[in-house]
Coordinates of C-alpha atoms and ligand atoms in Angstrom, one line a residue:
Chain A
M1 CA 31.4 6.0 -19.5
I2 CA 27.9 4.6 -19.5
L3 CA 27.3 1.7 -17.5
V4 CA 24.6 -0.7 -17.8
F5 CA 23.3 -3.1 -15.3
L6 CA 22.1 -6.6 -16.8
E7 CA 19.9 -8.6 -14.9
R8 CA 20.0 -12.3 -14.8
S9 CA 16.8 -14.1 -14.9
G10 CA 17.4 -17.9 -14.2
S11 CA 20.2 -19.1 -16.5
D12 CA 19.4 -16.5 -19.0
F13 CA 19.3 -12.7 -19.2
H14 CA 15.8 -10.8 -18.4
R15 CA 14.5 -9.8 -21.7
L16 CA 14.9 -6.2 -20.8
S17 CA 18.5 -6.2 -20.3
F18 CA 19.3 -6.0 -23.8
E19 CA 16.8 -3.5 -24.6
T20 CA 18.8 -1.4 -22.1
L21 CA 21.9 -2.2 -23.5
A22 CA 20.7 -1.2 -26.9
A23 CA 19.6 2.2 -25.3
G24 CA 23.1 2.4 -23.9
Q25 CA 24.8 1.8 -26.9
Q26 CA 22.5 4.1 -28.8
L27 CA 23.2 7.2 -26.1
G28 CA 26.8 6.2 -26.1
A29 CA 26.8 6.5 -30.0
E30 CA 25.1 10.0 -29.7
M31 CA 27.3 11.2 -26.8
N32 CA 30.4 9.9 -27.8
L33 CA 30.8 8.0 -24.8
P34 CA 31.9 4.5 -24.4
V35 CA 29.5 1.8 -23.1
A36 CA 30.2 -1.0 -20.4
A37 CA 27.8 -3.6 -19.1
V38 CA 28.1 -5.0 -15.8
V39 CA 26.7 -8.8 -14.9
I40 CA 26.2 -10.0 -11.4
G41 CA 26.2 -13.9 -11.7
D42 CA 27.2 -15.9 -14.8
G43 CA 26.7 -15.0 -18.6
A44 CA 29.2 -12.3 -18.9
S45 CA 30.8 -13.7 -21.7
E46 CA 27.4 -14.2 -23.6
V47 CA 27.1 -10.0 -23.3
P48 CA 27.0 -8.8 -27.0
N49 CA 29.1 -5.7 -26.1
A50 CA 33.1 -5.0 -26.2
T51 CA 33.5 -4.1 -22.3
V52 CA 31.7 -6.2 -19.6
F53 CA 32.3 -6.3 -15.8
S54 CA 31.6 -9.5 -14.4
I55 CA 30.7 -9.6 -10.8
T56 CA 30.7 -13.0 -9.1
H57 CA 30.5 -13.7 -5.2
P58 CA 28.8 -16.7 -3.0
L59 CA 26.8 -13.9 -1.0
L60 CA 25.4 -12.4 -4.5
A61 CA 24.1 -16.0 -5.6
Q62 CA 20.7 -15.1 -4.6
Y63 CA 18.9 -11.5 -5.0
T64 CA 19.4 -9.3 -2.1
A65 CA 19.0 -5.5 -2.2
D66 CA 21.9 -5.3 0.2
G67 CA 24.2 -7.6 -1.7
Y68 CA 23.4 -5.9 -5.1
T69 CA 23.6 -2.2 -3.9
I70 CA 27.2 -3.0 -2.2
A71 CA 28.5 -4.7 -5.2
L72 CA 27.1 -2.2 -7.6
E73 CA 28.4 0.8 -5.4
Q74 CA 32.0 -0.6 -5.2
L75 CA 31.9 -0.9 -9.1
I76 CA 30.6 2.6 -9.9
R77 CA 33.0 4.1 -7.2
A78 CA 36.0 2.7 -9.1
K79 CA 35.0 3.0 -12.8
Q80 CA 32.9 6.5 -12.1
P81 CA 30.7 6.2 -15.0
T82 CA 28.5 9.2 -16.1
Y83 CA 25.3 7.8 -16.5
V84 CA 24.2 4.3 -15.1
L85 CA 21.2 2.8 -17.2
L86 CA 19.1 -0.2 -15.3
P87 CA 16.3 -2.2 -16.9
H88 CA 13.0 -1.2 -15.2
T89 CA 12.4 -4.4 -13.4
Y90 CA 11.0 -5.4 -10.3
T91 CA 14.3 -6.4 -9.1
V92 CA 15.7 -3.0 -10.2
R93 CA 12.6 -1.2 -8.5
D94 CA 13.9 -3.0 -5.3
F95 CA 17.6 -1.9 -5.1
A96 CA 18.1 0.8 -7.8
P97 CA 16.6 3.7 -5.5
K98 CA 18.7 2.2 -2.8
L99 CA 21.8 2.5 -4.8
A100 CA 21.4 6.2 -6.2
T101 CA 20.5 7.5 -2.8
R102 CA 24.0 6.2 -1.6
F103 CA 25.5 8.5 -4.1
E104 CA 22.9 11.2 -2.8
R105 CA 21.4 10.8 -6.4
V106 CA 18.1 10.4 -7.9
L107 CA 17.0 7.4 -10.1
V108 CA 15.0 8.7 -13.0
S109 CA 12.5 5.8 -13.2
D110 CA 10.4 4.5 -16.0
V111 CA 12.2 6.0 -18.6
V112 CA 10.6 5.6 -22.4
A113 CA 12.9 8.1 -24.3
M114 CA 16.3 9.6 -24.2
R115 CA 18.3 12.0 -26.0
A116 CA 21.4 14.1 -25.8
E117 CA 20.6 17.5 -25.8
G118 CA 23.0 20.6 -25.4
G119 CA 25.5 18.1 -24.0
N120 CA 23.4 16.8 -21.2
L121 CA 20.7 13.9 -21.1
L122 CA 17.0 14.8 -21.7
L123 CA 14.9 12.0 -20.3
V124 CA 11.0 11.4 -20.9
R125 CA 9.1 9.5 -18.2
Q126 CA 5.6 8.7 -17.7
L127 CA 3.2 10.5 -15.2
F128 CA -0.3 9.5 -14.3
Q129 CA 0.0 6.0 -15.1
G130 CA 1.0 6.7 -18.9
K131 CA -1.6 9.1 -19.2
L132 CA 1.1 12.2 -19.4
N133 CA 5.0 12.3 -20.5
A134 CA 7.4 14.6 -18.7
D135 CA 10.6 15.6 -20.3
V136 CA 13.1 15.7 -17.3
R137 CA 16.4 17.0 -17.2
V138 CA 18.9 15.8 -14.4
S139 CA 21.3 18.2 -12.9
G140 CA 24.0 17.8 -10.4
V141 CA 27.4 15.8 -10.5
A142 CA 27.6 12.4 -12.2
P143 CA 26.7 9.6 -12.0
S144 CA 23.0 9.9 -13.1
F145 CA 20.8 6.8 -12.9
A146 CA 17.8 6.0 -15.1
S147 CA 15.9 3.0 -15.4
I148 CA 14.5 2.2 -18.7
Q149 CA 10.9 0.7 -19.6
A150 CA 10.0 -2.2 -21.4
G151 CA 9.6 -2.1 -25.2
V152 CA 11.3 1.1 -25.7
Y153 CA 14.3 0.1 -27.3
R154 CA 15.1 -3.0 -29.4
S155 CA 17.6 -5.6 -28.3
D156 CA 17.6 -6.6 -32.0
Q157 CA 19.4 -3.2 -32.7
L158 CA 22.3 -4.2 -30.7
Q159 CA 25.7 -3.3 -32.0
A160 CA 27.0 -7.0 -31.2
A161 CA 30.4 -7.2 -30.3
T162 CA 32.6 -10.0 -28.5
A163 CA 32.8 -9.6 -24.9
N164 CA 36.0 -8.6 -23.3
V165 CA 35.3 -9.7 -19.9
E166 CA 36.9 -7.9 -16.7
E167 CA 36.4 -9.6 -13.3
F168 CA 35.7 -6.8 -10.9
S169 CA 36.1 -8.3 -7.3
V170 CA 33.7 -7.2 -4.5
A171 CA 34.2 -7.0 -0.7
I172 CA 31.0 -8.0 1.1
E173 CA 30.5 -9.5 4.4
A174 CA 27.6 -11.8 5.5
S175 CA 26.5 -9.4 7.9
D176 CA 26.0 -6.9 5.5
I177 CA 23.2 -8.6 4.2
R178 CA 20.3 -8.1 6.3
S179 CA 17.1 -9.9 4.2
K180 CA 16.7 -13.7 3.8
P181 CA 15.1 -14.7 0.7
E182 CA 13.6 -17.9 0.3
E183 CA 12.8 -19.8 -2.9
P184 CA 10.5 -18.1 -5.6
F185 CA 7.4 -20.1 -6.2
R186 CA 4.0 -20.0 -8.3
E187 CA 0.5 -19.9 -6.5
T188 CA -1.0 -22.3 -8.4
V189 CA -0.7 -24.6 -11.4
R190 CA -1.9 -22.5 -14.4
A191 CA -4.9 -24.1 -15.8
V192 CA -5.5 -21.6 -18.6
D193 CA -2.8 -21.0 -20.7
L194 CA -3.6 -17.6 -22.7
S195 CA -0.5 -17.6 -24.5
A196 CA -1.7 -20.2 -26.8
A197 CA -5.3 -18.3 -27.4
S198 CA -5.8 -16.7 -30.7
V199 CA -8.3 -14.3 -29.8
I200 CA -8.5 -12.5 -26.4
V201 CA -11.0 -10.4 -25.0
S202 CA -10.0 -8.6 -21.8
V203 CA -11.7 -6.7 -19.3
G204 CA -11.0 -3.8 -17.0
R205 CA -12.2 -1.9 -14.1
G206 CA -14.3 0.0 -16.5
I207 CA -16.7 -3.0 -15.9
K208 CA -17.7 -1.6 -12.6
E209 CA -19.1 -4.7 -10.7
K210 CA -18.7 -8.6 -11.1
E211 CA -22.2 -8.9 -12.0
N212 CA -21.5 -7.3 -15.3
I213 CA -18.6 -9.8 -16.0
P214 CA -21.2 -12.3 -18.0
M215 CA -21.5 -9.7 -20.5
I216 CA -18.0 -9.8 -21.5
Q217 CA -17.8 -13.9 -21.2
E218 CA -20.8 -13.8 -23.5
L219 CA -18.7 -11.7 -26.3
A220 CA -15.7 -14.0 -25.8
S221 CA -18.1 -17.0 -26.4
A222 CA -19.4 -15.8 -29.4
L223 CA -16.0 -15.0 -30.9
G224 CA -14.3 -18.2 -29.5
A225 CA -12.1 -16.4 -27.6
E226 CA -10.6 -16.6 -24.2
L227 CA -11.4 -14.2 -21.5
A228 CA -8.5 -12.2 -19.6
A229 CA -8.4 -9.0 -17.4
S230 CA -6.4 -6.4 -15.9
R231 CA -5.2 -6.8 -12.5
P232 CA -7.7 -5.1 -10.6
I233 CA -10.3 -7.2 -11.6
C234 CA -8.4 -10.4 -10.7
D235 CA -7.5 -8.8 -7.1
N236 CA -11.0 -8.3 -6.7
G237 CA -11.6 -12.0 -7.3
W238 CA -14.0 -11.3 -10.3
L239 CA -11.9 -13.5 -12.1
P240 CA -9.3 -15.9 -11.3
M241 CA -5.5 -14.6 -11.1
E242 CA -4.5 -17.2 -14.0
R243 CA -6.2 -14.7 -16.1
Q244 CA -4.4 -11.6 -15.4
V245 CA -2.4 -10.2 -18.3
G246 CA 0.5 -7.9 -17.6
S247 CA 4.0 -7.8 -15.8
S248 CA 2.9 -10.0 -13.2
G249 CA 0.6 -11.9 -15.0
Q250 CA 0.8 -13.8 -18.2
T251 CA 2.3 -12.2 -21.4
V252 CA 0.2 -12.9 -24.5
A253 CA 0.6 -12.6 -27.9
P254 CA -2.8 -13.3 -29.9
K255 CA -4.0 -12.5 -33.2
V256 CA -6.9 -10.2 -31.7
Y257 CA -6.5 -8.8 -28.4
M258 CA -9.7 -6.6 -27.3
A259 CA -9.2 -4.3 -24.4
I260 CA -12.5 -3.4 -22.9
G261 CA -12.5 -0.7 -20.3
I262 CA -8.9 -1.0 -19.5
S263 CA -6.9 2.1 -19.5
G264 CA -3.3 0.8 -20.7
A265 CA -1.0 1.1 -18.0
I266 CA 2.3 0.2 -18.8
Q267 CA 2.2 -2.7 -16.5
H268 CA -0.8 -4.0 -18.5
L269 CA 0.7 -3.0 -22.0
V270 CA 4.1 -4.9 -21.7
G271 CA 1.7 -8.2 -21.5
M272 CA -0.2 -7.7 -24.6
K273 CA 1.8 -5.5 -26.8
G274 CA 2.7 -8.3 -28.8
A275 CA -0.7 -8.8 -30.1
K276 CA -1.1 -8.7 -33.9
T277 CA -4.3 -6.5 -33.9
I278 CA -5.1 -4.6 -30.7
V279 CA -9.0 -3.2 -30.2
A280 CA -9.6 -0.8 -27.6
I281 CA -13.1 -0.2 -26.3
N282 CA -13.0 3.2 -23.8
K283 CA -15.1 6.0 -23.3
D284 CA -12.1 8.0 -22.6
A285 CA -10.5 8.9 -25.9
E286 CA -7.3 10.1 -24.1
A287 CA -7.0 6.7 -22.3
P288 CA -3.2 5.2 -22.9
I289 CA -4.5 2.1 -24.4
F290 CA -5.5 3.9 -27.8
E291 CA -1.7 4.6 -28.3
V292 CA -1.1 1.2 -29.0
A293 CA -4.6 0.3 -30.6
D294 CA -5.2 -0.7 -34.1
Y295 CA -9.0 -0.1 -34.0
G296 CA -10.3 1.9 -31.4
I297 CA -14.3 2.8 -30.1
V298 CA -14.6 5.6 -27.9
G299 CA -17.8 4.8 -26.1
D300 CA -19.5 3.3 -23.2
L301 CA -18.7 -0.4 -23.0
F302 CA -22.4 -1.0 -21.7
E303 CA -23.6 0.0 -25.1
V304 CA -21.0 -1.4 -27.2
V305 CA -20.3 -4.7 -26.2
P306 CA -23.8 -5.9 -26.0
A307 CA -24.2 -4.6 -29.9
L308 CA -21.1 -6.2 -30.8
T309 CA -21.9 -9.5 -29.2
E310 CA -25.0 -9.6 -31.3
A311 CA -23.1 -8.6 -34.5
V312 CA -20.6 -11.3 -34.0
K313 CA -23.4 -13.9 -33.4
K314 CA -24.9 -12.8 -36.6
A315 CA -21.8 -13.0 -38.5
R316 CA -21.1 -16.5 -37.5
G317 CA -24.7 -17.5 -38.4
Chain B
M1 CA 3.9 -2.2 17.4
K2 CA 4.4 1.4 16.1
I3 CA 3.8 1.7 12.4
V4 CA 3.9 4.8 10.2
V5 CA 2.2 4.6 6.9
A6 CA 3.0 7.2 4.2
I7 CA -0.4 8.5 2.5
K8 CA -0.4 10.6 -0.6
Q9 CA -3.1 12.4 -2.1
V10 CA -3.6 12.3 -5.9
P11 CA -6.1 13.3 -8.5
A12 CA -9.0 10.9 -8.4
R13 CA -8.5 8.0 -10.8
D14 CA -11.1 8.8 -13.5
S15 CA -9.8 12.4 -13.6
Q16 CA -9.7 14.3 -17.0
L17 CA -6.3 15.6 -17.2
R18 CA -5.3 19.0 -18.8
V19 CA -1.9 20.5 -18.8
D20 CA -1.8 23.8 -17.0
D21 CA -0.4 27.3 -18.5
T22 CA 3.1 26.6 -17.6
G23 CA 3.0 23.6 -19.6
R24 CA 5.0 21.7 -16.5
W25 CA 2.3 20.4 -14.4
I26 CA -1.7 19.8 -14.7
Q27 CA -4.3 22.1 -13.9
E28 CA -5.4 21.1 -10.5
A29 CA -8.3 23.7 -9.9
D30 CA -11.3 21.4 -11.2
L31 CA -10.0 18.1 -10.0
N32 CA -11.4 15.8 -7.1
F33 CA -8.4 14.3 -5.2
E34 CA -8.2 10.9 -3.1
I35 CA -5.8 8.6 -1.5
N36 CA -3.1 7.2 -3.7
E37 CA -5.0 3.6 -4.4
P38 CA -1.8 1.4 -2.8
D39 CA -1.5 3.6 0.1
A40 CA -5.1 2.8 1.1
Y41 CA -4.0 -0.7 0.9
A42 CA -0.8 0.0 3.1
L43 CA -3.1 2.0 5.6
E44 CA -5.5 -1.2 5.8
E45 CA -2.4 -3.4 6.2
G46 CA -1.1 -1.0 8.9
L47 CA -4.4 -1.2 10.8
Q48 CA -4.6 -5.2 10.6
L49 CA -1.2 -5.4 12.1
K50 CA -2.0 -3.2 14.9
E51 CA -5.2 -5.3 15.3
K52 CA -3.3 -8.5 15.7
N53 CA -0.1 -7.2 17.5
G54 CA -1.1 -4.2 19.5
G55 CA 0.2 -0.7 18.9
E56 CA -0.2 2.4 17.2
V57 CA -0.7 3.5 13.5
I58 CA 0.7 7.1 12.4
A59 CA -0.4 8.5 9.0
L60 CA 2.2 10.5 7.4
C61 CA 1.7 12.7 4.3
L62 CA 3.7 15.5 2.3
G63 CA 0.9 17.7 0.7
P64 CA -0.9 21.0 0.2
G65 CA -3.6 22.0 2.7
R66 CA -6.6 19.9 0.5
A67 CA -4.7 16.9 1.7
S68 CA -6.3 17.1 5.0
S69 CA -9.3 15.5 3.7
T70 CA -7.4 12.3 2.9
I71 CA -5.6 12.5 6.5
R72 CA -8.9 12.8 8.1
E73 CA -10.1 9.9 6.2
A74 CA -7.4 7.7 7.4
L75 CA -7.7 8.9 11.0
A76 CA -11.7 7.8 10.5
K77 CA -10.3 4.5 9.4
G78 CA -8.5 3.9 12.3
A79 CA -5.1 5.7 12.3
D80 CA -4.2 6.9 15.9
R81 CA -2.7 10.3 14.7
A82 CA -1.3 11.9 11.9
I83 CA 1.9 14.0 10.8
H84 CA 0.7 16.5 8.0
I85 CA 3.9 18.1 6.1
E86 CA 2.2 21.3 4.7
E87 CA 3.6 22.0 1.3
E88 CA 1.7 23.4 -1.7
S89 CA 4.1 22.5 -4.7
V90 CA 4.9 18.8 -3.9
A91 CA 5.4 18.3 -7.6
T92 CA 8.3 20.0 -8.0
L93 CA 10.5 17.9 -5.2
D94 CA 12.2 14.7 -6.5
T95 CA 11.9 11.2 -4.6
L96 CA 15.1 12.4 -2.9
G97 CA 13.7 15.4 -1.3
I98 CA 10.5 13.8 -0.6
A99 CA 12.1 10.9 1.3
R100 CA 14.2 13.6 3.2
L101 CA 11.4 15.2 4.4
L102 CA 9.5 12.2 5.3
A103 CA 12.4 10.7 7.3
K104 CA 13.1 14.1 9.1
A105 CA 9.4 14.2 9.8
I106 CA 9.6 10.6 11.3
G107 CA 12.4 12.2 13.3
D108 CA 12.3 10.5 16.9
E109 CA 9.1 8.5 16.4
K110 CA 11.1 5.3 16.1
P111 CA 8.6 3.3 14.5
D112 CA 9.1 -0.3 14.1
L113 CA 7.7 -0.3 10.8
I114 CA 7.2 1.9 7.9
L115 CA 4.7 1.3 5.0
T116 CA 4.3 2.9 1.9
G117 CA 2.5 2.4 -1.3
L118 CA 4.6 0.7 -4.0
Q119 CA 3.8 3.8 -6.4
S120 CA 2.0 7.0 -6.7
D121 CA -0.3 7.5 -9.3
D122 CA 0.7 10.9 -10.1
L123 CA 4.4 11.0 -10.1
G124 CA 5.0 7.3 -10.4
Y125 CA 8.5 7.4 -9.1
G126 CA 7.9 3.9 -7.5
Q127 CA 10.8 4.7 -5.0
T128 CA 10.2 7.0 -2.2
G129 CA 9.7 3.7 0.3
V130 CA 13.3 2.4 -0.9
V131 CA 14.8 5.6 -0.7
L132 CA 13.4 6.3 2.9
A133 CA 14.8 3.0 4.0
E134 CA 18.4 3.9 2.9
L135 CA 18.3 7.2 4.4
L136 CA 17.1 5.9 7.8
G137 CA 19.4 2.6 7.4
W138 CA 16.9 0.2 7.5
A139 CA 16.1 -3.0 5.6
H140 CA 13.2 -2.8 3.2
S141 CA 11.5 -5.1 0.7
T142 CA 9.1 -4.0 -2.3
I143 CA 5.8 -4.9 -3.9
I144 CA 4.9 -6.7 -0.9
M145 CA 1.7 -8.8 -0.7
E146 CA 1.8 -10.2 2.7
V147 CA 3.2 -9.2 6.3
E148 CA 3.8 -11.8 9.2
V149 CA 5.2 -10.2 12.4
R150 CA 7.7 -12.6 13.9
N151 CA 9.7 -11.7 17.1
E152 CA 12.5 -9.4 16.2
S153 CA 11.7 -9.7 12.3
I154 CA 9.1 -9.9 9.5
R155 CA 8.8 -12.4 7.0
V156 CA 6.8 -10.9 3.9
K157 CA 5.5 -12.2 0.5
R158 CA 7.1 -10.2 -2.2
E159 CA 5.9 -10.3 -5.8
L160 CA 7.9 -11.2 -8.7
E161 CA 7.4 -10.8 -12.2
G162 CA 5.2 -13.1 -14.3
G163 CA 3.1 -14.6 -11.6
W164 CA 6.1 -15.7 -9.4
F165 CA 6.4 -14.8 -5.4
Q166 CA 8.9 -15.0 -2.7
H167 CA 9.2 -15.0 1.0
I168 CA 11.8 -12.9 2.6
E169 CA 12.7 -12.6 6.1
M170 CA 14.1 -9.5 7.6
P171 CA 14.9 -7.5 10.6
L172 CA 13.0 -4.8 12.3
P173 CA 12.7 -1.8 11.8
A174 CA 11.9 -2.1 8.2
V175 CA 10.2 -0.1 5.2
L176 CA 7.6 -2.0 3.3
T177 CA 6.1 -0.8 -0.1
I178 CA 2.6 -2.3 -0.3
Q179 CA 0.7 -3.7 -3.7
S180 CA -2.6 -2.7 -4.5
G181 CA -5.2 -5.5 -3.8
I182 CA -3.6 -7.3 -1.2
S183 CA -6.3 -7.2 1.3
K184 CA -10.0 -5.8 1.4
L185 CA -10.2 -2.2 2.4
R186 CA -12.5 -1.2 5.1
Y187 CA -15.0 1.7 5.2
A188 CA -14.8 4.4 8.1
S189 CA -17.7 3.9 10.7
L190 CA -19.8 6.6 11.6
M191 CA -18.1 6.3 14.9
G192 CA -14.7 6.5 13.5
I193 CA -15.5 9.7 11.5
K194 CA -16.8 11.1 14.8
K195 CA -13.5 10.4 16.8
A196 CA -11.3 11.4 13.8
K197 CA -11.9 15.0 14.7
T198 CA -10.3 14.8 18.1
K199 CA -7.4 12.9 16.9
E200 CA -3.8 14.8 16.7
V201 CA -2.6 16.1 13.4
K202 CA 0.9 17.3 13.7
R203 CA 1.6 20.0 11.2
L204 CA 4.9 20.8 9.9
T205 CA 6.1 23.1 7.3
L206 CA 9.4 22.7 5.2
E207 CA 11.0 25.6 7.0
D208 CA 10.2 23.7 10.4
L209 CA 12.1 20.7 8.8
Q210 CA 15.2 22.3 7.6
V211 CA 15.9 19.6 5.2
H212 CA 18.1 20.1 1.9
A213 CA 15.4 19.4 -0.6
M214 CA 16.8 20.8 -3.6
S215 CA 15.5 19.0 -6.7
Q216 CA 18.1 17.4 -9.1
T217 CA 15.4 16.9 -11.6
N218 CA 13.7 19.5 -13.3
V219 CA 10.7 18.8 -15.5
E220 CA 10.8 21.1 -18.5
R221 CA 7.4 20.0 -20.2
V222 CA 4.5 17.8 -19.5
Y223 CA 2.5 16.7 -22.5
L224 CA 0.3 14.0 -23.8
P225 CA 2.2 11.0 -25.2
Q226 CA 2.5 10.3 -28.9
K227 CA 0.7 7.4 -30.4
S228 CA 3.1 4.3 -31.7
K229 CA 0.2 3.4 -34.0
Q230 CA -2.2 4.8 -36.1
T231 CA -5.4 4.0 -34.4
Q232 CA -8.5 3.6 -36.8
L233 CA -11.1 4.9 -34.8
L234 CA -14.7 3.4 -35.5
E235 CA -17.5 6.1 -34.8
G236 CA -21.3 5.9 -34.9
P237 CA -24.1 4.8 -32.6
A238 CA -23.2 1.4 -30.9
K239 CA -24.9 -0.9 -33.6
E240 CA -22.9 0.7 -36.4
V241 CA -19.6 0.6 -34.6
A242 CA -20.1 -3.0 -33.9
A243 CA -21.1 -3.9 -37.1
K244 CA -17.7 -1.8 -38.4
L245 CA -15.8 -3.9 -36.0
V246 CA -17.2 -7.3 -37.3
E247 CA -16.1 -6.2 -40.8
K248 CA -12.6 -5.5 -39.3
L249 CA -12.2 -8.8 -37.4
K250 CA -13.7 -10.9 -40.5
F251 CA -11.9 -9.6 -43.4
E252 CA -8.6 -7.9 -41.7
A253 CA -7.9 -9.8 -38.5
R254 CA -9.7 -12.8 -40.2
V255 CA -10.6 -14.2 -36.8
I256 CA -14.5 -14.4 -37.5
Ligands
FAD1 C1 4.5 -3.5 -10.1 C2 3.0 -3.3 -10.5 C3 2.7 -4.5 -11.4 C4 1.3 -4.4 -11.7 N1 1.0 -5.8 -12.7 C5 -0.1 -5.4 -13.5 C6 -0.5 -6.6 -14.3 O1 0.3 -7.6 -14.4 N2 -1.6 -6.4 -15.2 C7 -2.4 -5.3 -14.9 O2 -3.3 -5.4 -15.7 N3 -2.1 -4.2 -14.3 C8 -0.8 -4.5 -13.5 N4 -0.5 -3.5 -12.6 C9 -1.4 -2.4 -12.3 C10 -1.5 -1.3 -13.5 O3 -0.5 -0.1 -12.9 C11 -2.8 -0.2 -13.7 O4 -3.3 -0.2 -12.2 C12 -4.0 -1.7 -14.2 O5 -3.7 -2.3 -15.1 C13 -5.3 -0.8 -14.3 O6 -6.3 -1.5 -14.7 P1 -7.5 -1.1 -15.6 O7 -6.9 -0.5 -16.9 O8 -8.5 -2.1 -15.5 O9 -8.3 0.2 -14.4 P2 -8.3 1.7 -14.7 O10 -7.0 2.1 -14.7 O11 -9.1 2.2 -13.7 O12 -8.8 1.9 -15.9 C14 -10.4 2.0 -16.1 C15 -10.7 2.4 -17.6 O13 -12.0 1.8 -18.0 C16 -12.3 2.9 -18.6 N5 -14.0 2.9 -18.4 C17 -14.6 3.2 -17.1 N6 -15.7 3.1 -17.8 C18 -16.4 2.8 -19.1 C19 -17.3 2.5 -19.7 N7 -18.4 2.5 -19.2 N8 -16.9 2.2 -20.8 C20 -15.9 2.0 -21.4 N9 -14.7 2.3 -20.6 C21 -15.0 2.7 -19.4 C22 -11.7 4.1 -18.2 O14 -12.2 5.4 -19.3 C23 -10.5 3.8 -18.0 O15 -9.7 4.0 -19.2 C24 0.6 -3.5 -11.8 C25 1.0 -2.2 -11.3 C26 2.4 -2.0 -10.5 C27 2.7 -1.2 -9.9
AMP2 N1 4.0 13.2 -0.6 C1 3.8 12.3 -0.1 N2 3.3 11.9 1.0 C2 3.2 10.7 1.6 N3 3.8 9.8 1.2 C3 4.4 9.8 -0.1 C4 4.3 11.0 -0.5 N4 4.9 10.6 -2.0 C5 5.3 9.5 -2.0 N5 4.9 8.8 -0.8 C6 4.8 7.2 -0.4 O1 5.6 6.7 -1.2 C7 4.9 5.9 -1.9 C8 5.6 5.7 -3.7 O2 5.5 6.6 -4.2 P1 6.5 7.5 -5.5 O3 7.7 7.1 -5.0 O4 6.2 8.5 -5.7 O5 5.9 6.4 -6.5 C9 3.4 6.4 -2.0 O6 2.7 5.2 -2.3 C10 3.5 6.9 -0.8 O7 3.2 5.9 0.2

């Protein structure tokens, strides 16, 4: 059996959950294995898969690594899946390594492709922040654990089936759960809504210093674009946090996204991959950003950007 | 408060990576190495906690001989002593093997807190801290932005997706994985650099540790990723590429 963990997010599923389910179904078809999904909390009946395990328990109402690990450990021991697939979300990063360790197994994290090869599974994962890929083969006894990166499988390719829900009851004591989570919160009200922008000019660490940001601002103004940034720029306080694009910032889908001096780490890509046209300006021809770019300029941003600003101004008259 | 900070040495961020002759790792010969970025923040957090609460900071590193430069830097910044597990081929270990070695090396140090980075820049497992916590039987939390020490517990600020955060309280001892950018990094002072030379570095080998570190995962091939899109490269001097891009923005993307 292939067991797929589906993560809830508020009253819905995390968007990566169904991508991972699609991954499980494809692998199941390839390897001729049945696929079961597991949901902790509500929503099991909405899952487009034939077998769904539903785990509900008052102590699991709020996510804790201890609670989720205990619950899933019990399910896995009972159902003995060969493979356990999880979406590579922040929550999964928090508990899945612990869960795998319970079985003395290694979680293969951040998987960007999978295929059955010679009866066992070949996984592709990223190294060096996406600069290289690695083919990884897992040995040892089942279960094998893997977490699937965003945007690899498509939830619209699910083979939808009506859910046959099986309640799975777990034994957890209050004393098993050591951490006390408080309510999630947002730091500030967002003054800028980048998701509405039709053109975004985004700047990364290639800009070197805060003093150089106005050069990018000038290009953005000339284009009538919103200014955005990769995480390190916001961490450094060179631009406010609300302009950060990526998994811990905003998700945007403008007509044009111009990435300037941004390497294209996956956590940045998930926030902007949906742009209609992606332009990358980077001095490194092998930067991962070029893997998703429609137009690429390999060059020094300090030469290209001023020339571009001038050309845009001229074109606009 | 006794704090262990796990630091790893990785290729410098702007390195040009080339696959080596085995096809299973990169050529390391001409690269520069530096501390893994989030580990620098983990160390900074450890030093700040020590300054506030007293105690000791121990840097722990599993890596080849060259990693001593990173260890020395941590000592120069203020770590009190270090443990160096010397091993030339760390890339062939998986995260369970790495965590087992780290756990064994911590041995009976009995720290109150272990800080790791949230992810290594090279292998990028994003797991070692969590696995270590499980092996030790301790509570943990990941992607940490703030740490507040209370009596027998800590309260941390954890980053969630999409700009959300959450506070979590947990008992000590605990393991935290620290996010980059949570504070401003200090530089080593001249005094610190001088003092570092006299600080203790305990050296261990895999044989000393007697740990079952057999890898369950085998990297068969390392290679450049395939492009998901056909990128049209615009070439020429700055002025020329700028004009070409403006054409595209005007007639293809239609945003000018
Ligand atoms: C849990 C987690 C969450 C994260 N969340 C986010 C997030 O929401 N958003 C985000 O962006 N990141 C996020 N990150 C960080 C992410 O992994 C990368 O570290 C980050 O995106 C890198 O930013 P960068 O591309 O600006 O910097 P770098 O990776 O340092 O890249 C700089 C680029 O600039 C180029 N360059 C340098 N000089 C020049 C020049 N003169 N001309 C042209 N190009 C030049 C270089 O070739 C390089 O490609 C997260 C990481 C983790 C682990
Ligand atoms: N070889 C190592 N030596 C010391 N610490 C390590 C080592 N490998 C991983 N770590 C720690 O674990 C964190 C996460 O690494 P990883 O699980 O490889 O992404 C790193 O940021 C380090 O703090």
